[in-house]
Structure formats: C-alpha cells, structure tokens
Short mmCIF file of C-alpha atoms and ligand atoms in Angstrom, two decimals:
data_model
loop_
_atom_site.label_atom_id
_atom_site.label_comp_id
_atom_site.label_asym_id
_atom_site.label_seq_id
_atom_site.Cartn_x
_atom_site.Cartn_y
_atom_site.Cartn_z
CA UNK A 1 -121.61 240.63 -104.86
CA UNK A 2 -124.33 243.55 -105.33
CA UNK A 3 -121.43 245.30 -106.87
CA UNK A 4 -121.04 242.79 -109.52
CA UNK A 5 -124.85 242.83 -110.37
CA UNK A 6 -124.31 246.28 -111.75
CA UNK A 7 -122.68 244.69 -114.59
CA UNK A 8 -125.99 243.90 -115.89
CA UNK A 9 -127.41 247.10 -115.89
CA UNK A 10 -127.78 250.00 -118.41
CA UNK A 11 -128.07 253.62 -117.47
CA UNK A 12 -130.45 256.41 -117.53
CA UNK A 13 -129.97 259.07 -120.10
CA UNK A 14 -128.67 261.73 -117.55
CA UNK A 15 -125.94 258.99 -116.12
CA UNK A 16 -125.16 258.02 -119.72
CA UNK A 17 -123.97 261.77 -120.33
CA UNK A 18 -122.24 261.92 -117.34
CA UNK A 19 -120.54 258.19 -116.95
CA UNK A 20 -120.04 257.05 -120.79
CA UNK A 21 -116.66 258.25 -121.87
CA UNK A 22 -115.52 259.09 -125.24
CA UNK A 23 -115.07 256.47 -127.66
CA UNK A 24 -111.87 255.69 -129.46
CA UNK A 25 -114.23 255.49 -132.39
CA UNK A 26 -115.25 259.01 -131.80
CA UNK A 27 -111.70 259.89 -131.07
CA UNK A 28 -111.18 258.70 -134.48
CA UNK A 29 -109.23 255.58 -133.48
CA UNK A 30 -108.83 253.31 -136.50
CA UNK A 31 -111.30 250.02 -135.83
CA UNK A 32 -109.92 246.69 -134.45
CA UNK A 33 -109.71 243.82 -136.11
CA UNK A 34 -112.86 241.41 -136.39
CA UNK A 35 -110.96 238.22 -136.75
CA UNK A 36 -107.59 237.59 -134.85
CA UNK A 37 -104.66 237.40 -137.14
CA UNK A 38 -102.68 234.49 -138.00
CA UNK A 39 -99.35 233.93 -139.99
CA UNK A 40 -100.08 234.37 -143.79
CA UNK A 41 -98.16 231.52 -144.98
CA UNK A 42 -100.17 228.58 -143.15
CA UNK A 43 -102.58 226.42 -145.16
CA UNK A 44 -106.06 226.74 -144.04
CA UNK A 45 -108.58 223.94 -143.99
CA UNK A 46 -111.41 224.42 -146.30
CA UNK A 47 -115.12 223.54 -144.82
CA UNK A 48 -118.09 222.46 -146.12
CA UNK A 49 -119.83 225.71 -147.76
CA UNK A 50 -123.29 226.59 -146.44
CA UNK A 51 -124.94 226.16 -149.85
CA UNK A 52 -123.92 222.77 -149.79
CA UNK A 53 -125.40 221.41 -146.49
CA UNK A 54 -127.57 218.52 -146.90
CA UNK A 55 -128.28 218.35 -143.36
CA UNK A 56 -130.01 220.69 -140.83
CA UNK A 57 -133.47 220.98 -142.20
CA UNK A 58 -135.44 219.93 -139.11
CA UNK A 59 -138.41 222.06 -138.43
CA UNK A 60 -138.04 224.65 -135.99
CA UNK A 61 -140.59 223.98 -133.28
CA UNK A 62 -139.45 220.29 -132.74
CA UNK A 63 -136.19 221.66 -132.11
CA UNK A 64 -137.56 224.36 -129.51
CA UNK A 65 -139.40 221.23 -128.09
CA UNK A 66 -136.73 218.46 -128.10
CA UNK A 67 -133.58 220.71 -126.86
CA UNK A 68 -131.88 220.01 -123.37
CA UNK A 69 -128.34 219.82 -122.44
CA UNK A 70 -127.02 216.54 -123.35
CA UNK A 71 -123.71 215.07 -121.47
CA UNK A 72 -123.29 211.81 -122.77
CA UNK A 73 -121.35 211.15 -125.85
CA UNK A 74 -120.73 208.07 -127.89
CA UNK A 75 -117.17 207.80 -129.33
CA UNK A 76 -118.49 208.34 -133.04
CA UNK A 77 -116.45 211.18 -134.93
CA UNK A 78 -118.31 214.11 -136.47
CA UNK A 79 -118.22 214.55 -140.13
CA UNK A 80 -116.56 217.79 -141.39
CA UNK A 81 -119.88 218.84 -142.83
CA UNK A 82 -121.46 218.48 -139.22
CA UNK A 83 -118.71 220.60 -137.99
CA UNK A 84 -118.97 223.02 -140.87
CA UNK A 85 -122.81 223.39 -140.06
CA UNK A 86 -122.18 224.03 -136.40
CA UNK A 87 -119.34 226.67 -136.89
CA UNK A 88 -121.54 228.25 -139.58
CA UNK A 89 -124.64 228.33 -137.29
CA UNK A 90 -122.81 229.89 -134.65
CA UNK A 91 -120.19 232.45 -136.05
CA UNK A 92 -120.94 232.25 -139.88
CA UNK A 93 -119.71 235.81 -141.58
CA UNK A 94 -122.64 236.68 -144.12
CA UNK A 95 -120.67 240.17 -144.99
CA UNK A 96 -117.57 242.17 -143.73
CA UNK A 97 -119.16 246.03 -143.25
CA UNK A 98 -117.67 248.27 -146.17
CA UNK A 99 -116.93 250.53 -143.31
CA UNK A 100 -114.64 248.54 -141.57
CA UNK A 101 -116.49 248.97 -138.47
CA UNK A 102 -117.91 245.26 -137.90
CA UNK A 103 -119.16 242.19 -139.43
CA UNK A 104 -122.38 240.68 -140.09
CA UNK A 105 -123.00 237.04 -139.31
CA UNK A 106 -125.48 234.50 -138.75
CA UNK A 107 -125.95 235.67 -135.49
CA UNK A 108 -126.57 239.16 -134.25
CA UNK A 109 -124.13 240.95 -132.08
CA UNK A 110 -123.87 244.50 -130.34
CA UNK A 111 -123.26 247.15 -132.87
CA UNK A 112 -122.00 244.25 -135.15
CA UNK A 113 -118.89 244.12 -133.10
CA UNK A 114 -118.67 240.41 -132.95
CA UNK A 115 -116.23 240.13 -129.97
CA UNK A 116 -115.82 236.35 -130.09
CA UNK A 117 -113.22 233.87 -131.43
CA UNK A 118 -114.31 230.25 -131.99
CA UNK A 119 -111.28 227.86 -130.86
CA UNK A 120 -112.08 223.90 -131.22
CA UNK A 121 -110.45 221.30 -129.29
CA UNK A 122 -110.70 218.23 -131.68
CA UNK A 123 -110.37 214.83 -130.40
CA UNK A 124 -112.41 213.13 -133.26
CA UNK A 125 -113.48 214.74 -136.82
CA UNK A 126 -113.39 212.48 -139.98
CA UNK A 127 -110.33 213.60 -141.84
CA UNK A 128 -109.27 216.00 -139.53
CA UNK A 129 -106.00 215.26 -137.34
CA UNK A 130 -106.85 215.77 -133.34
CA UNK A 131 -105.57 219.14 -131.94
CA UNK A 132 -106.49 222.73 -131.14
CA UNK A 133 -108.05 224.51 -134.45
CA UNK A 134 -109.44 228.37 -134.68
CA UNK A 135 -112.44 228.76 -136.96
CA UNK A 136 -111.35 231.81 -139.73
CA UNK A 137 -115.04 232.77 -140.14
CA UNK A 138 -114.06 235.28 -142.80
CA UNK A 139 -113.18 232.40 -145.20
CA UNK A 140 -115.15 229.79 -143.37
CA UNK A 141 -111.93 227.83 -142.92
CA UNK A 142 -109.87 226.21 -140.11
CA UNK A 143 -106.90 226.93 -138.95
CA UNK A 144 -104.84 224.23 -137.28
CA UNK A 145 -102.94 225.59 -134.34
CA UNK A 146 -101.28 222.73 -132.35
CA UNK A 147 -101.38 218.86 -131.08
CA UNK A 148 -102.75 218.62 -127.40
CA UNK A 149 -101.22 215.72 -125.69
CA UNK A 150 -103.96 213.60 -123.30
CA UNK A 151 -106.76 216.22 -124.95
CA UNK A 152 -109.40 214.33 -123.31
CA UNK A 153 -108.02 213.78 -119.87
CA UNK A 154 -106.85 217.57 -119.86
CA UNK A 155 -109.95 219.24 -120.98
CA UNK A 156 -111.97 217.20 -118.46
CA UNK A 157 -109.76 218.26 -115.61
CA UNK A 158 -110.01 221.88 -117.12
CA UNK A 159 -113.43 221.61 -117.02
CA UNK A 160 -113.36 221.39 -113.15
CA UNK A 161 -113.10 217.77 -113.32
CA UNK A 162 -116.51 217.21 -115.57
CA UNK A 163 -115.07 214.24 -117.46
CA UNK A 164 -117.88 214.47 -119.82
CA UNK A 165 -116.55 217.52 -121.47
CA UNK A 166 -113.17 215.92 -122.52
CA UNK A 167 -114.84 212.72 -123.97
CA UNK A 168 -116.42 214.91 -126.71
CA UNK A 169 -115.46 214.78 -130.14
CA UNK A 170 -115.12 218.35 -130.31
CA UNK A 171 -115.17 220.94 -127.34
CA UNK A 172 -116.05 224.44 -128.67
CA UNK A 173 -114.14 226.86 -126.77
CA UNK A 174 -115.09 230.57 -127.06
CA UNK A 175 -113.10 233.61 -126.62
CA UNK A 176 -113.71 237.14 -126.12
CA UNK A 177 -111.74 239.79 -127.44
CA UNK A 178 -113.33 242.70 -125.83
CA UNK A 179 -111.54 245.56 -127.49
CA UNK A 180 -113.77 245.20 -130.69
CA UNK A 181 -117.00 246.27 -128.60
CA UNK A 182 -115.31 248.60 -126.54
CA UNK A 183 -114.00 250.69 -129.25
CA UNK A 184 -117.44 251.91 -129.71
CA UNK A 185 -119.13 250.91 -126.56
CA UNK A 186 -116.48 251.47 -123.78
CA UNK A 187 -117.78 250.57 -120.35
CA UNK A 188 -121.09 249.43 -121.51
CA UNK A 189 -119.56 246.73 -123.63
CA UNK A 190 -119.18 243.98 -121.11
CA UNK A 191 -122.74 243.12 -120.82
CA UNK A 192 -122.99 243.49 -124.46
CA UNK A 193 -120.51 240.52 -124.84
CA UNK A 194 -122.09 238.41 -122.42
CA UNK A 195 -125.27 238.78 -124.56
CA UNK A 196 -123.45 238.12 -127.88
CA UNK A 197 -122.04 234.97 -126.01
CA UNK A 198 -125.22 233.61 -124.72
CA UNK A 199 -126.69 233.94 -128.52
CA UNK A 200 -124.02 232.19 -129.82
CA UNK A 201 -124.40 229.15 -127.31
CA UNK A 202 -128.10 229.05 -128.12
CA UNK A 203 -127.16 228.90 -131.21
CA UNK A 204 -124.72 226.04 -130.88
CA UNK A 205 -127.82 224.30 -128.78
CA UNK A 206 -130.05 224.41 -131.75
CA UNK A 207 -127.78 223.83 -134.64
CA UNK A 208 -126.74 220.76 -132.80
CA UNK A 209 -130.55 219.57 -132.06
CA UNK A 210 -131.05 220.13 -135.69
CA UNK A 211 -128.43 217.53 -136.70
CA UNK A 212 -129.12 215.16 -133.78
CA UNK A 213 -126.05 215.98 -131.71
CA UNK A 214 -125.61 216.90 -128.16
CA UNK A 215 -124.14 219.79 -126.54
CA UNK A 216 -123.99 221.58 -123.28
CA UNK A 217 -122.67 225.26 -122.07
CA UNK A 218 -119.88 224.63 -119.66
CA UNK A 219 -119.22 227.72 -117.31
CA UNK A 220 -117.08 226.05 -114.97
CA UNK A 221 -113.81 225.99 -116.31
CA UNK A 222 -109.99 226.81 -115.19
CA UNK A 223 -109.69 230.19 -116.71
CA UNK A 224 -105.98 230.74 -116.73
CA UNK A 225 -105.02 227.09 -117.25
CA UNK A 226 -107.32 227.14 -120.25
CA UNK A 227 -105.99 230.45 -121.75
CA UNK A 228 -102.59 229.11 -121.57
CA UNK A 229 -103.36 225.90 -123.21
CA UNK A 230 -105.00 228.29 -126.11
CA UNK A 231 -101.50 230.30 -125.84
CA UNK A 232 -103.84 233.44 -125.61
CA UNK A 233 -102.64 237.11 -124.95
CA UNK A 234 -104.84 237.28 -121.90
CA UNK A 235 -104.94 241.27 -121.79
CA UNK A 236 -106.80 241.11 -124.97
CA UNK A 237 -108.43 237.84 -125.43
CA UNK A 238 -109.66 234.97 -122.87
CA UNK A 239 -111.79 231.95 -122.81
CA UNK A 240 -115.52 232.97 -121.55
CA UNK A 241 -117.55 229.70 -122.33
CA UNK A 242 -116.58 225.82 -123.55
CA UNK A 243 -119.23 223.73 -125.25
CA UNK A 244 -118.53 219.92 -125.78
CA UNK A 245 -120.59 218.21 -128.73
CA UNK A 246 -120.71 214.91 -129.79
CA UNK A 247 -123.33 212.21 -131.03
CA UNK A 248 -125.67 211.44 -127.61
CA UNK A 249 -126.98 208.18 -126.26
CA UNK A 250 -130.27 208.71 -125.01
CA UNK A 251 -130.14 209.00 -121.50
CA UNK A 252 -131.67 206.39 -118.71
CA UNK A 253 -135.02 207.42 -118.07
CA UNK A 254 -135.31 208.83 -114.51
CA UNK A 255 -138.37 206.53 -113.96
CA UNK A 256 -135.93 203.66 -114.51
CA UNK A 257 -133.78 205.41 -111.97
CA UNK A 258 -136.20 205.78 -109.38
CA UNK A 259 -137.47 202.54 -108.36
CA UNK A 260 -140.93 204.00 -106.79
CA UNK A 261 -142.79 206.68 -107.70
CA UNK A 262 -141.47 210.17 -107.36
CA UNK A 263 -143.22 211.92 -104.58
CA UNK A 264 -142.45 214.67 -102.47
CA UNK A 265 -140.07 214.27 -99.58
CA UNK A 266 -141.78 215.66 -96.18
CA UNK A 267 -139.32 217.34 -93.69
CA UNK A 268 -140.35 214.37 -91.39
CA UNK A 269 -138.93 211.98 -93.56
CA UNK A 270 -135.83 213.92 -94.25
CA UNK A 271 -135.14 213.80 -90.46
CA UNK A 272 -134.53 209.95 -90.57
CA UNK A 273 -131.98 210.73 -93.13
CA UNK A 274 -130.11 213.06 -90.97
CA UNK A 275 -126.34 212.29 -91.57
CA UNK A 276 -123.29 212.52 -93.97
CA UNK A 277 -123.12 210.48 -97.32
CA UNK A 278 -119.85 210.97 -98.88
CA UNK A 279 -117.32 209.70 -101.10
CA UNK A 280 -113.57 210.60 -101.53
CA UNK A 281 -114.37 213.24 -99.41
CA UNK A 282 -114.97 215.34 -102.23
CA UNK A 283 -119.05 215.71 -102.60
CA UNK A 284 -120.92 215.26 -99.30
CA UNK A 285 -124.40 214.78 -99.36
CA UNK A 286 -125.55 215.94 -95.67
CA UNK A 287 -129.55 215.82 -94.23
CA UNK A 288 -129.69 218.73 -91.72
CA UNK A 289 -132.42 221.13 -90.86
CA UNK A 290 -135.03 218.78 -92.88
CA UNK A 291 -132.78 219.62 -95.85
CA UNK A 292 -130.68 217.61 -97.92
CA UNK A 293 -127.60 219.49 -98.53
CA UNK A 294 -124.73 218.94 -101.30
CA UNK A 295 -121.22 220.25 -99.84
CA UNK A 296 -118.11 220.60 -102.15
CA UNK A 297 -115.62 222.49 -99.90
CA UNK A 298 -117.10 225.32 -98.63
CA UNK A 299 -119.74 225.32 -101.24
CA UNK A 300 -123.11 223.76 -99.85
CA UNK A 301 -126.49 223.51 -102.02
CA UNK A 302 -129.73 222.73 -100.96
CA UNK A 303 -131.01 220.39 -103.15
CA UNK A 304 -134.44 218.64 -103.83
CA UNK A 305 -133.64 214.92 -103.79
CA UNK A 306 -136.51 213.72 -106.08
CA UNK A 307 -135.92 216.34 -108.59
CA UNK A 308 -133.67 216.05 -111.39
CA UNK A 309 -130.62 218.13 -110.68
CA UNK A 310 -127.34 219.10 -111.85
CA UNK A 311 -124.14 220.18 -109.95
CA UNK A 312 -120.57 220.45 -110.16
CA UNK A 313 -117.90 218.50 -108.48
CA UNK A 314 -116.23 215.16 -108.71
CA UNK A 315 -120.03 213.94 -110.22
CA UNK A 316 -122.25 215.51 -112.30
CA UNK A 317 -125.31 214.20 -110.86
CA UNK A 318 -128.74 213.87 -112.93
CA UNK A 319 -130.53 212.45 -109.99
CA UNK A 320 -130.33 211.03 -106.72
CA UNK A 321 -132.47 208.47 -104.63
CA UNK A 322 -131.97 207.41 -100.90
CA UNK A 323 -132.05 203.91 -100.01
CA UNK A 324 -132.92 202.84 -96.75
CA UNK A 325 -131.71 199.46 -94.81
CA UNK A 326 -134.10 196.85 -93.77
CA UNK A 327 -134.61 198.41 -90.41
CA UNK A 328 -135.55 201.37 -91.94
CA UNK A 329 -132.50 203.46 -90.96
CA UNK A 330 -130.40 205.37 -93.78
CA UNK A 331 -128.63 203.26 -96.07
CA UNK A 332 -126.87 205.06 -98.77
CA UNK A 333 -127.71 207.85 -101.61
CA UNK A 334 -127.42 206.49 -105.16
CA UNK A 335 -126.32 208.93 -107.60
CA UNK A 336 -127.03 208.84 -111.46
CA UNK A 337 -124.41 210.67 -113.05
CA UNK A 338 -124.21 212.37 -116.23
CA UNK A 339 -122.63 209.36 -117.64
CA UNK A 340 -125.70 207.35 -116.65
CA UNK A 341 -123.56 205.30 -114.25
CA UNK A 342 -124.99 204.61 -110.75
CA UNK A 343 -122.84 205.69 -107.83
CA UNK A 344 -123.33 204.79 -104.42
CA UNK A 345 -122.73 206.99 -101.63
CA UNK A 346 -122.33 205.11 -98.20
CA UNK A 347 -123.44 206.71 -95.29
CA UNK A 348 -120.72 207.58 -92.84
CA UNK A 349 -121.85 209.44 -89.78
C1 FMN B 1 -123.97 229.82 -118.91
C2 FMN B 1 -124.19 228.36 -118.63
C3 FMN B 1 -123.08 227.72 -117.81
C4 FMN B 1 -123.33 226.16 -117.57
N1 FMN B 1 -122.33 225.60 -116.88
C5 FMN B 1 -122.48 224.15 -116.63
C6 FMN B 1 -121.42 223.45 -116.37
O1 FMN B 1 -120.45 223.96 -115.98
N2 FMN B 1 -121.54 221.96 -116.22
C7 FMN B 1 -122.73 221.60 -116.46
O2 FMN B 1 -123.16 220.42 -116.70
N3 FMN B 1 -124.37 222.44 -117.30
C8 FMN B 1 -123.65 223.45 -117.12
N4 FMN B 1 -124.65 224.26 -117.86
C9 FMN B 1 -126.20 223.71 -118.06
C10 FMN B 1 -127.16 223.67 -117.29
O3 FMN B 1 -127.19 222.85 -116.24
C11 FMN B 1 -128.55 223.27 -117.93
O4 FMN B 1 -128.56 224.42 -119.05
C12 FMN B 1 -129.60 223.64 -116.86
O5 FMN B 1 -129.65 222.60 -116.23
C13 FMN B 1 -131.09 223.47 -117.88
O6 FMN B 1 -131.04 222.17 -118.42
P1 FMN B 1 -131.31 221.93 -120.11
O7 FMN B 1 -130.24 222.71 -120.62
O8 FMN B 1 -131.33 220.54 -120.16
O9 FMN B 1 -132.72 222.54 -120.20
C14 FMN B 1 -124.81 225.76 -118.15
C15 FMN B 1 -125.60 226.50 -118.73
C16 FMN B 1 -125.38 227.91 -119.03
C17 FMN B 1 -126.20 228.47 -119.82
#
C-alpha cells in the first residue's frame, strides 16, 4: 500500500538527476498526436461554437456555493447547446501550439500535453442518435462511433452496479493517453495525468452547475469491460473516470427522511442495536463494538449513522436511519438511496 503512495510524490533535485531518464522529447523523438486519430472520411457532427452560447452566465460564487454531487436525473434530454457547453468547458481547444508540442485548452494541463480524451455514452441528447461518441476537440465536433445495445443497463452495471450512472442522458468517459505526457515527463507523468484529470472533472462539475445540470465523478467502474466497450488499445489508452450528466431533481431533504432531530448516537444506544441487517446478502449493516459497520464482501466501513453518507455496493445510500420495535428492540435500518427511494433492511440476527 505505502509503495503506491509514492505515485503522489515529486522528487528532490538530487533524486531528479539520478532517477529521471532522458525523455523522448530530449532524444528528439517527434511529438505524439494530441488528439487520437479517426478515419478521414467519416462525417463529424458540428457542435454549437462557444461564441454562440446563450447559457452559462451564472455568477461564479453561486456555483462555488451550490456545487454538489448529483445522482438523480430526470428523463429529459440535454440540448446540443448544453452538451457543446460542457465539452467546451472541459476540453475545448483554444490553440494547437505551433511547435506541435502540445495544445492549449480551456483547462490547464502539465506541459500543455493534454493526455485525456472524452468519450460520451449518449442516451438522450436532442438531435443525436443514442450511442458512443468521441469529442473531436481540435475542431469542436463529435465523432459517432457506434450504437450500444441496452446502454442504460450496461453502463449501470459497468459502474459497479451504480444504476443511476446508466440512467443519465449523457455519460462522460474520460480516457488517458499517457504517452502524450510521458514523451516529456517520463516517470513523473502519472501524477500529472491524475491532476489533469481532476481539473477536467471539476470543470465538468462547475459547468454543469452553471447550466442547472448535475453530475458526479464515478471512480468505481469495471476497467477491462469498459475499455473493451470503448474499443480501446489498452496499451496506449484506457478509461480513467466516468461522470454521468443530467437534469437533476431536487433531492429529498434529509430532515424529511429523519423523522426526529439528528443527534449523536452514543455507543450505549448502538449497543442496543447489535446485530446484522442485510438485503440480498450483498450489503450488510453490522453493529459491533459500538460501531455501525457497512460490509460489502470483504470490505468494511464504519459509518456515522446519523450523517449523510455515500457508499458503493448494491445501494448508493445518502443516509440511513434505525427504527426500533415497540419493545425497543432493533427493528430495521431504512436506507435513503441516491434515487431518493427508501429501502428497508430487515434485522436478521
Ligand atoms: C475521484 C472521485 C471518485 C468518485 N467516485 C464516486 C463513485 O464511484 N460513486 C459515487 O456515488 N460518488 C463518487 N464520487 C463522489 C463523492 O462521493 C463526492 O464528491 C463526495 O461524497 C462529496 O460530496 P459532494 O461532491 O456532493 O460535495 C467520487 C468523487 C471523486 C472526486
């Protein structure tokens, strides 16, 4: 585990001299492409150009204050202008460097190497056939790649069964093409790529917020299966993050869900609840040693039962509440899901 942390390190100057190899750039290897190639004769779909956007003028501080992850989408389609706006804000190209050594975009990137590509699984965008697309950022256009059968169900499954992901009108799938950054930064590249990705994702959050759409970063996805769906040459390019986008519904207020005032649970009251609550044997809630523990397979996490929470498994829960029987015995745990449904977990032991 600790070994993996090193990925986040940089180096002291002495180590730098010793460890960082000569780069392909220094060896005069020609620069890589900063946009994945595509067949010349395919028609591309024009997006709405940035100087024609009528949307996205919200005050910045309002966006900062209202941003949150949103996981419940309506069935309304997105407009082409909205999609164009999101693509422009996250990966729009302002200038391809004359030297051919990088590209300037609406987002920063280490060395302007811009190692990401944006694929879209489109379920509902006005005027576009559903299917898999890629953003051709150099010309601000879309490339249709293929249809995807049962995309909603498949994408939910590919997100470790987070069903809301599949139901979104559009699902952003970012891939990394690491060599673009490695060409200059060699072994230093991978942290830079992760930082670049975070920036792009935050830009999506903020641009969604600016036009009343919702999104959430999705780090849990089936790597191999999704790479295959996108037909990627995984030696050179692979998926690094997903983000469903849609018009969102206001979520149920937590005060409506908790029927009584939120309060700190004393270990003494948790003691009373000791036992297992489960559903379909997938997610178990166990009260033990004065803690509420969520268990999915071998994975256990201690939760604060009266705090808003999120977790991955059969359910994405926003919150949970305990209910007691009239005799004061543990009755059930009620989970408020990301879809704002209440799911009851019966007490089993
Ligand atoms: C890298 C990353 C991966 C994430 N993966 C998931 C995920 O797989 N499922 C999910 O529901 N939320 C995911 N989230 C969203 C976080 O749960 C969310 O940002 C966090 O709970 C804070 O809530 P807020 O964004 O509403 O402020 C992810 C966020 C980040 C930055």
